[in-house]
GROMACS .gro file of C-alpha atoms in nm:
model
  304
    1MET     CA    1   0.001   0.018   0.018
    2ASP     CA    2   0.321   0.229   0.059
    3ALA     CA    3   0.429   0.196  -0.264
    4ILE     CA    4   0.104   0.220  -0.409
    5ARG     CA    5   0.099   0.567  -0.257
    6LEU     CA    6   0.414   0.693  -0.313
    7LEU     CA    7   0.373   0.673  -0.714
    8LEU     CA    8   0.023   0.786  -0.686
    9THR     CA    9   0.150   1.059  -0.540
   10VAL     CA   10   0.481   1.105  -0.728
   11THR     CA   11   0.179   1.042  -1.070
   12ALA     CA   12  -0.030   1.365  -0.979
   13ALA     CA   13   0.302   1.579  -0.921
   14LEU     CA   14   0.466   1.515  -1.268
   15ILE     CA   15   0.377   1.824  -1.488
   16PHE     CA   16   0.305   1.666  -1.878
   17PHE     CA   17   0.319   1.763  -2.229
   18SER     CA   18   0.034   1.689  -2.487
   19ASP     CA   19   0.021   1.899  -2.816
   20LYS     CA   20  -0.105   2.211  -2.630
   21THR     CA   21  -0.079   2.299  -2.347
   22LEU     CA   22   0.177   2.189  -2.053
   23HIS     CA   23  -0.042   2.179  -1.718
   24ALA     CA   24   0.078   2.330  -1.410
   25GLN     CA   25  -0.287   2.144  -1.189
   26GLU     CA   26  -0.096   2.368  -0.862
   27THR     CA   27   0.239   2.156  -0.901
   28PHE     CA   28   0.441   2.493  -0.946
   29PRO     CA   29   0.591   2.533  -0.617
   30MET     CA   30   0.390   2.937  -0.422
   31ARG     CA   31   0.351   3.070  -0.133
   32GLN     CA   32   0.146   3.338   0.039
   33LEU     CA   33   0.334   3.632   0.026
   34THR     CA   34   0.081   3.852   0.264
   35SER     CA   35  -0.235   3.828   0.492
   36ASP     CA   36  -0.354   4.063   0.592
   37ALA     CA   37  -0.769   4.010   0.620
   38ALA     CA   38  -0.785   4.337   0.441
   39GLN     CA   39  -0.773   4.366  -0.002
   40GLU     CA   40  -0.457   4.338  -0.129
   41GLY     CA   41  -0.269   4.277  -0.421
   42PHE     CA   42  -0.177   4.456  -0.808
   43PRO     CA   43   0.256   4.276  -0.674
   44SER     CA   44   0.518   4.546  -0.853
   45TRP     CA   45   0.897   4.372  -0.809
   46SER     CA   46   1.192   4.650  -0.753
   47PRO     CA   47   1.478   4.617  -0.973
   48ASP     CA   48   1.679   4.456  -0.725
   49GLY     CA   49   1.432   4.179  -0.666
   50GLU     CA   50   1.433   4.178  -0.256
   51THR     CA   51   1.188   4.412  -0.184
   52ILE     CA   52   0.742   4.429  -0.332
   53VAL     CA   53   0.491   4.685  -0.347
   54TYR     CA   54   0.220   4.689  -0.313
   55SER     CA   55  -0.143   4.863  -0.250
   56LEU     CA   56  -0.362   4.776   0.087
   57GLY     CA   57  -0.746   4.863   0.134
   58ASP     CA   58  -0.903   4.882   0.416
   59ARG     CA   59  -1.257   5.006   0.479
   60GLU     CA   60  -1.254   4.963   0.830
   61SER     CA   61  -0.953   5.145   0.949
   62PRO     CA   62  -0.858   5.404   0.596
   63SER     CA   63  -0.599   5.509   0.739
   64ARG     CA   64  -0.414   5.168   0.682
   65THR     CA   65  -0.501   5.212   0.309
   66GLY     CA   66  -0.260   5.323   0.021
   67LEU     CA   67   0.131   5.083  -0.071
   68TRP     CA   68   0.208   4.936   0.070
   69LYS     CA   69   0.625   4.700   0.065
   70ILE     CA   70   0.738   4.380   0.167
   71PRO     CA   71   1.000   4.146   0.207
   72ALA     CA   72   0.979   3.915  -0.134
   73ALA     CA   73   1.143   3.611   0.018
   74GLY     CA   74   0.922   3.689   0.349
   75GLY     CA   75   0.807   3.855   0.696
   76GLU     CA   76   0.715   4.281   0.853
   77PRO     CA   77   0.462   4.453   0.521
   78TRP     CA   78   0.554   4.878   0.606
   79GLN     CA   79   0.299   5.161   0.503
   80LEU     CA   80   0.477   5.308   0.248
   81THR     CA   81   0.200   5.531   0.183
   82ASP     CA   82  -0.170   5.681   0.352
   83PHE     CA   83  -0.318   5.764   0.043
   84ILE     CA   84  -0.535   5.467  -0.181
   85GLY     CA   85  -0.285   5.350  -0.514
   86GLU     CA   86  -0.377   5.156  -0.691
   87HIS     CA   87  -0.098   4.966  -0.955
   88PRO     CA   88   0.187   5.071  -0.846
   89ASP     CA   89   0.487   5.083  -1.106
   90TRP     CA   90   0.835   5.033  -0.990
   91SER     CA   91   1.131   5.295  -1.161
   92LEU     CA   92   1.406   4.998  -1.337
   93ASP     CA   93   1.662   5.282  -1.130
   94GLY     CA   94   1.409   5.243  -0.777
   95GLN     CA   95   1.363   5.546  -0.737
   96TYR     CA   96   1.015   5.563  -0.768
   97ILE     CA   97   0.626   5.532  -0.787
   98VAL     CA   98   0.405   5.504  -0.990
   99PHE     CA   99   0.075   5.495  -0.952
  100ASP     CA  100  -0.267   5.530  -0.987
  101ALA     CA  101  -0.442   5.761  -0.747
  102ASP     CA  102  -0.734   5.943  -0.642
  103SER     CA  103  -1.034   5.581  -0.724
  104GLY     CA  104  -0.754   5.586  -1.051
  105ASN     CA  105  -0.845   5.962  -1.105
  106SER     CA  106  -0.556   6.031  -1.115
  107ILE     CA  107  -0.169   5.919  -1.211
  108LYS     CA  108   0.083   5.993  -0.864
  109LEU     CA  109   0.467   5.967  -0.864
  110VAL     CA  110   0.610   5.873  -0.481
  111SER     CA  111   0.870   5.828  -0.325
  112ALA     CA  112   0.958   5.467  -0.318
  113HIS     CA  113   1.063   5.548   0.067
  114GLY     CA  114   0.760   5.750   0.103
  115GLY     CA  115   0.644   6.085   0.050
  116HIS     CA  116   0.444   6.363  -0.063
  117PRO     CA  117   0.287   6.214  -0.450
  118VAL     CA  118   0.308   6.483  -0.733
  119ARG     CA  119   0.041   6.386  -1.003
  120VAL     CA  120   0.221   6.397  -1.326
  121VAL     CA  121  -0.006   6.295  -1.530
  122PRO     CA  122  -0.190   6.720  -1.668
  123GLY     CA  123  -0.540   6.716  -1.497
  124SER     CA  124  -0.619   6.846  -1.878
  125ILE     CA  125  -0.619   6.463  -1.967
  126PRO     CA  126  -0.947   6.316  -1.822
  127VAL     CA  127  -0.728   6.033  -1.675
  128PHE     CA  128  -1.142   5.797  -1.476
  129ARG     CA  129  -1.154   5.418  -1.340
  130GLY     CA  130  -0.754   5.366  -1.396
  131GLY     CA  131  -0.468   5.460  -1.600
  132ASN     CA  132  -0.232   5.147  -1.528
  133PRO     CA  133   0.055   5.352  -1.568
  134ASN     CA  134   0.391   5.169  -1.688
  135TRP     CA  135   0.748   5.300  -1.722
  136SER     CA  136   0.984   5.227  -2.009
  137PRO     CA  137   1.305   5.021  -1.884
  138ASP     CA  138   1.439   5.303  -1.925
  139GLY     CA  139   1.343   5.561  -1.681
  140SER     CA  140   1.185   5.815  -1.897
  141ARG     CA  141   0.849   5.774  -2.020
  142ILE     CA  142   0.539   5.558  -1.835
  143ALA     CA  143   0.221   5.482  -2.077
  144PHE     CA  144  -0.061   5.434  -1.927
  145ARG     CA  145  -0.485   5.416  -1.990
  146GLU     CA  146  -0.751   5.729  -2.078
  147GLY     CA  147  -1.046   5.605  -2.208
  148SER     CA  148  -0.972   5.424  -2.574
  149ASN     CA  149  -0.665   5.583  -2.548
  150LEU     CA  150  -0.289   5.470  -2.438
  151TRP     CA  151  -0.095   5.788  -2.398
  152VAL     CA  152   0.294   5.733  -2.396
  153LEU     CA  153   0.376   6.076  -2.119
  154ASP     CA  154   0.746   6.205  -2.193
  155ILE     CA  155   0.927   6.240  -1.781
  156ARG     CA  156   1.087   6.465  -1.881
  157THR     CA  157   0.954   6.674  -2.109
  158GLY     CA  158   0.654   6.671  -1.988
  159GLU     CA  159   0.535   6.544  -2.341
  160ALA     CA  160   0.220   6.298  -2.326
  161THR     CA  161   0.138   6.164  -2.700
  162ILE     CA  162  -0.140   5.910  -2.793
  163ALA     CA  163   0.007   5.574  -2.917
  164PHE     CA  164  -0.256   5.400  -3.031
  165THR     CA  165  -0.652   5.477  -3.055
  166ARG     CA  166  -0.972   5.241  -3.109
  167GLU     CA  167  -1.271   5.353  -3.037
  168GLY     CA  168  -1.517   5.160  -2.793
  169THR     CA  169  -1.267   4.981  -2.632
  170TYR     CA  170  -0.978   5.004  -2.309
  171PRO     CA  171  -0.616   4.951  -2.426
  172ILE     CA  172  -0.434   4.943  -2.102
  173PRO     CA  173  -0.059   4.883  -2.100
  174GLY     CA  174   0.041   4.602  -1.934
  175CYS     CA  175   0.431   4.652  -1.973
  176TRP     CA  176   0.685   4.738  -2.249
  177SER     CA  177   0.972   4.591  -2.449
  178PRO     CA  178   1.290   4.550  -2.331
  179ASP     CA  179   1.397   4.761  -2.588
  180GLY     CA  180   1.139   5.004  -2.507
  181GLU     CA  181   1.046   5.065  -2.807
  182HIS     CA  182   0.664   4.872  -2.856
  183VAL     CA  183   0.415   4.844  -2.529
  184LEU     CA  184   0.187   4.564  -2.515
  185VAL     CA  185  -0.160   4.667  -2.475
  186THR     CA  186  -0.447   4.487  -2.397
  187VAL     CA  187  -0.691   4.652  -2.559
  188ARG     CA  188  -1.062   4.448  -2.445
  189ASP     CA  189  -1.390   4.585  -2.636
  190ILE     CA  190  -1.639   4.788  -2.376
  191GLU     CA  191  -1.966   4.625  -2.384
  192SER     CA  192  -1.848   4.220  -2.504
  193TYR     CA  193  -1.575   4.241  -2.306
  194GLU     CA  194  -1.397   3.997  -2.556
  195SER     CA  195  -0.995   4.138  -2.587
  196GLY     CA  196  -0.712   4.066  -2.796
  197ILE     CA  197  -0.319   4.164  -2.665
  198TYR     CA  198  -0.128   4.452  -2.929
  199SER     CA  199   0.250   4.514  -2.963
  200VAL     CA  200   0.228   4.898  -3.018
  201PRO     CA  201   0.477   5.077  -3.140
  202SER     CA  202   0.536   5.353  -2.851
  203SER     CA  203   0.638   5.641  -3.052
  204GLY     CA  204   0.335   5.645  -3.199
  205VAL     CA  205   0.410   5.589  -3.541
  206GLY     CA  206   0.381   5.238  -3.759
  207GLU     CA  207   0.120   5.048  -3.760
  208ALA     CA  208   0.006   4.786  -3.389
  209ARG     CA  209   0.087   4.436  -3.458
  210GLU     CA  210  -0.193   4.193  -3.280
  211VAL     CA  211  -0.035   3.823  -3.086
  212THR     CA  212  -0.260   3.620  -3.078
  213PHE     CA  213  -0.292   3.298  -2.914
  214GLU     CA  214  -0.483   2.864  -2.938
  215GLY     CA  215  -0.754   2.903  -2.745
  216ASP     CA  216  -1.054   3.166  -2.639
  217LEU     CA  217  -0.922   3.313  -2.389
  218ILE     CA  218  -1.059   3.625  -2.211
  219TYR     CA  219  -0.739   3.859  -2.195
  220ARG     CA  220  -0.649   4.002  -1.959
  221TYR     CA  221  -0.343   4.197  -1.774
  222LEU     CA  222  -0.034   4.125  -1.906
  223ASP     CA  223   0.402   4.105  -1.833
  224LEU     CA  224   0.688   4.080  -2.055
  225SER     CA  225   0.970   3.826  -1.851
  226PRO     CA  226   1.256   4.024  -1.811
  227ASP     CA  227   1.477   3.920  -2.159
  228GLY     CA  228   1.098   3.949  -2.301
  229THR     CA  229   1.048   3.605  -2.506
  230LEU     CA  230   0.797   3.448  -2.261
  231LEU     CA  231   0.423   3.619  -2.211
  232ALA     CA  232   0.276   3.594  -1.882
  233LEU     CA  233  -0.048   3.673  -1.873
  234VAL     CA  234  -0.444   3.623  -1.716
  235GLY     CA  235  -0.648   3.396  -1.969
  236CYS     CA  236  -1.048   3.472  -1.812
  237VAL     CA  237  -1.249   3.182  -1.976
  238GLU     CA  238  -1.608   3.336  -1.819
  239ARG     CA  239  -1.628   3.331  -1.371
  240ALA     CA  240  -1.229   3.154  -1.392
  241CYS     CA  241  -0.955   3.317  -1.463
  242ASP     CA  242  -0.612   3.214  -1.403
  243LEU     CA  243  -0.278   3.281  -1.545
  244TRP     CA  244  -0.059   3.142  -1.824
  245VAL     CA  245   0.233   3.224  -2.077
  246GLY     CA  246   0.309   3.154  -2.345
  247SER     CA  247   0.585   3.308  -2.666
  248ALA     CA  248   0.650   3.705  -2.639
  249ALA     CA  249   0.505   3.654  -3.027
  250GLY     CA  250   0.210   3.457  -3.016
  251GLY     CA  251   0.117   3.120  -3.073
  252LYS     CA  252   0.075   2.835  -2.846
  253LEU     CA  253   0.007   2.894  -2.418
  254ILE     CA  254   0.048   2.725  -2.109
  255GLN     CA  255  -0.205   2.649  -1.779
  256LEU     CA  256   0.056   2.852  -1.461
  257THR     CA  257  -0.222   2.783  -1.246
  258SER     CA  258  -0.583   2.634  -1.225
  259HIS     CA  259  -0.781   2.694  -0.941
  260PRO     CA  260  -1.124   2.817  -0.856
  261ALA     CA  261  -1.012   3.101  -0.726
  262LEU     CA  262  -0.988   3.414  -0.864
  263ASP     CA  263  -0.604   3.521  -1.019
  264GLY     CA  264  -0.398   3.822  -1.177
  265THR     CA  265  -0.206   4.093  -1.238
  266PRO     CA  266   0.093   3.861  -1.305
  267ARG     CA  267   0.482   4.058  -1.207
  268TRP     CA  268   0.792   3.862  -1.287
  269SER     CA  269   1.087   3.892  -1.107
  270PRO     CA  270   1.382   4.063  -1.258
  271ASP     CA  271   1.558   3.802  -1.220
  272GLY     CA  272   1.256   3.637  -1.443
  273THR     CA  273   1.332   3.346  -1.230
  274ARG     CA  274   0.972   3.348  -0.993
  275ILE     CA  275   0.573   3.552  -1.058
  276ALA     CA  276   0.466   3.786  -0.764
  277PHE     CA  277   0.052   3.758  -0.832
  278THR     CA  278  -0.312   3.835  -0.685
  279SER     CA  279  -0.498   3.507  -0.581
  280THR     CA  280  -0.873   3.440  -0.393
  281ARG     CA  281  -0.684   3.118  -0.300
  282ASP     CA  282  -0.719   3.244   0.116
  283ASP     CA  283  -1.072   3.334   0.069
  284ASN     CA  284  -0.914   3.694   0.023
  285PHE     CA  285  -0.723   3.921  -0.173
  286ASN     CA  286  -0.383   3.875  -0.107
  287VAL     CA  287  -0.023   3.863  -0.306
  288TRP     CA  288   0.112   3.586  -0.400
  289ILE     CA  289   0.470   3.398  -0.576
  290MET     CA  290   0.509   3.114  -0.804
  291GLU     CA  291   0.808   2.924  -0.907
  292PRO     CA  292   0.780   2.809  -1.221
  293ASP     CA  293   0.995   2.602  -1.370
  294VAL     CA  294   1.071   2.842  -1.625
  295ASP     CA  295   1.370   2.565  -1.859
  296ALA     CA  296   0.986   2.365  -1.839
  297VAL     CA  297   0.819   2.613  -2.004
  298ARG     CA  298   1.068   2.661  -2.304
  299THR     CA  299   1.065   2.370  -2.397
  300ALA     CA  300   0.685   2.276  -2.437
  301LEU     CA  301   0.680   2.656  -2.605
  302LYS     CA  302   0.979   2.558  -2.838
  303VAL     CA  303   1.147   2.939  -2.725
  304PRO     CA  304   1.459   2.982  -2.637
   0.00000   0.00000   0.00000
């Protein structure tokens, strides 16, 4: 019986390959990083991979609402700001964090050490319900959404240009290409919620290219691996949302999570070995960290 039980346990833990997917079935190691009773999510890594900034919302104790930081290895979190902040994104020089402020109606910048935030997107661009701001790799520009427009803001000059627009959609920026030439965007139809993934020239010059994958998923959050070859994303079937990964060029997808809970907002660690994400698998929104077998994923996707 012990031998049979051991065989079944090992068999259940195996990752298996098929023509379409490598099925993780919760096999990849993962751990819960935050566990506050308040809602926590939208993780972003510090450039050295040592710390994660995330959003906390506490209706019972509003003074606790804000951006928090926690060691990526685990430990005690500490509060960075005491005002509403969502979708934080850490600049690659480690100095600043950009985020959706004022319940998603403005985009602000704050020092990574805390302090008074500064509004970076002018009021003449009416951000509403979140702009999902994203730093460019060199830290000079921020991509964000306003209405059906994808904007790119030059931090040095304050000049903002529309890089992509499509009426009746929300073009939600997910990440930049490592060379800063393109922004990867989820373009979601406002009425049907159908979505596509596009690689948009950050200069606004040239055509956006659709990145297509097998299957019939509704796409949400996106994030490229640091080397730009693997795209982690949230794929939903109705209300069931899990993490998937595919080649940045499109094609086959591999399912990273398969759980009744809601999984979202994947963010690669700077060394490309871990993915921080938001999940309700502990019956609340918390931050988790997964360690996918990246070599196995690359082999299954035929990505060098």
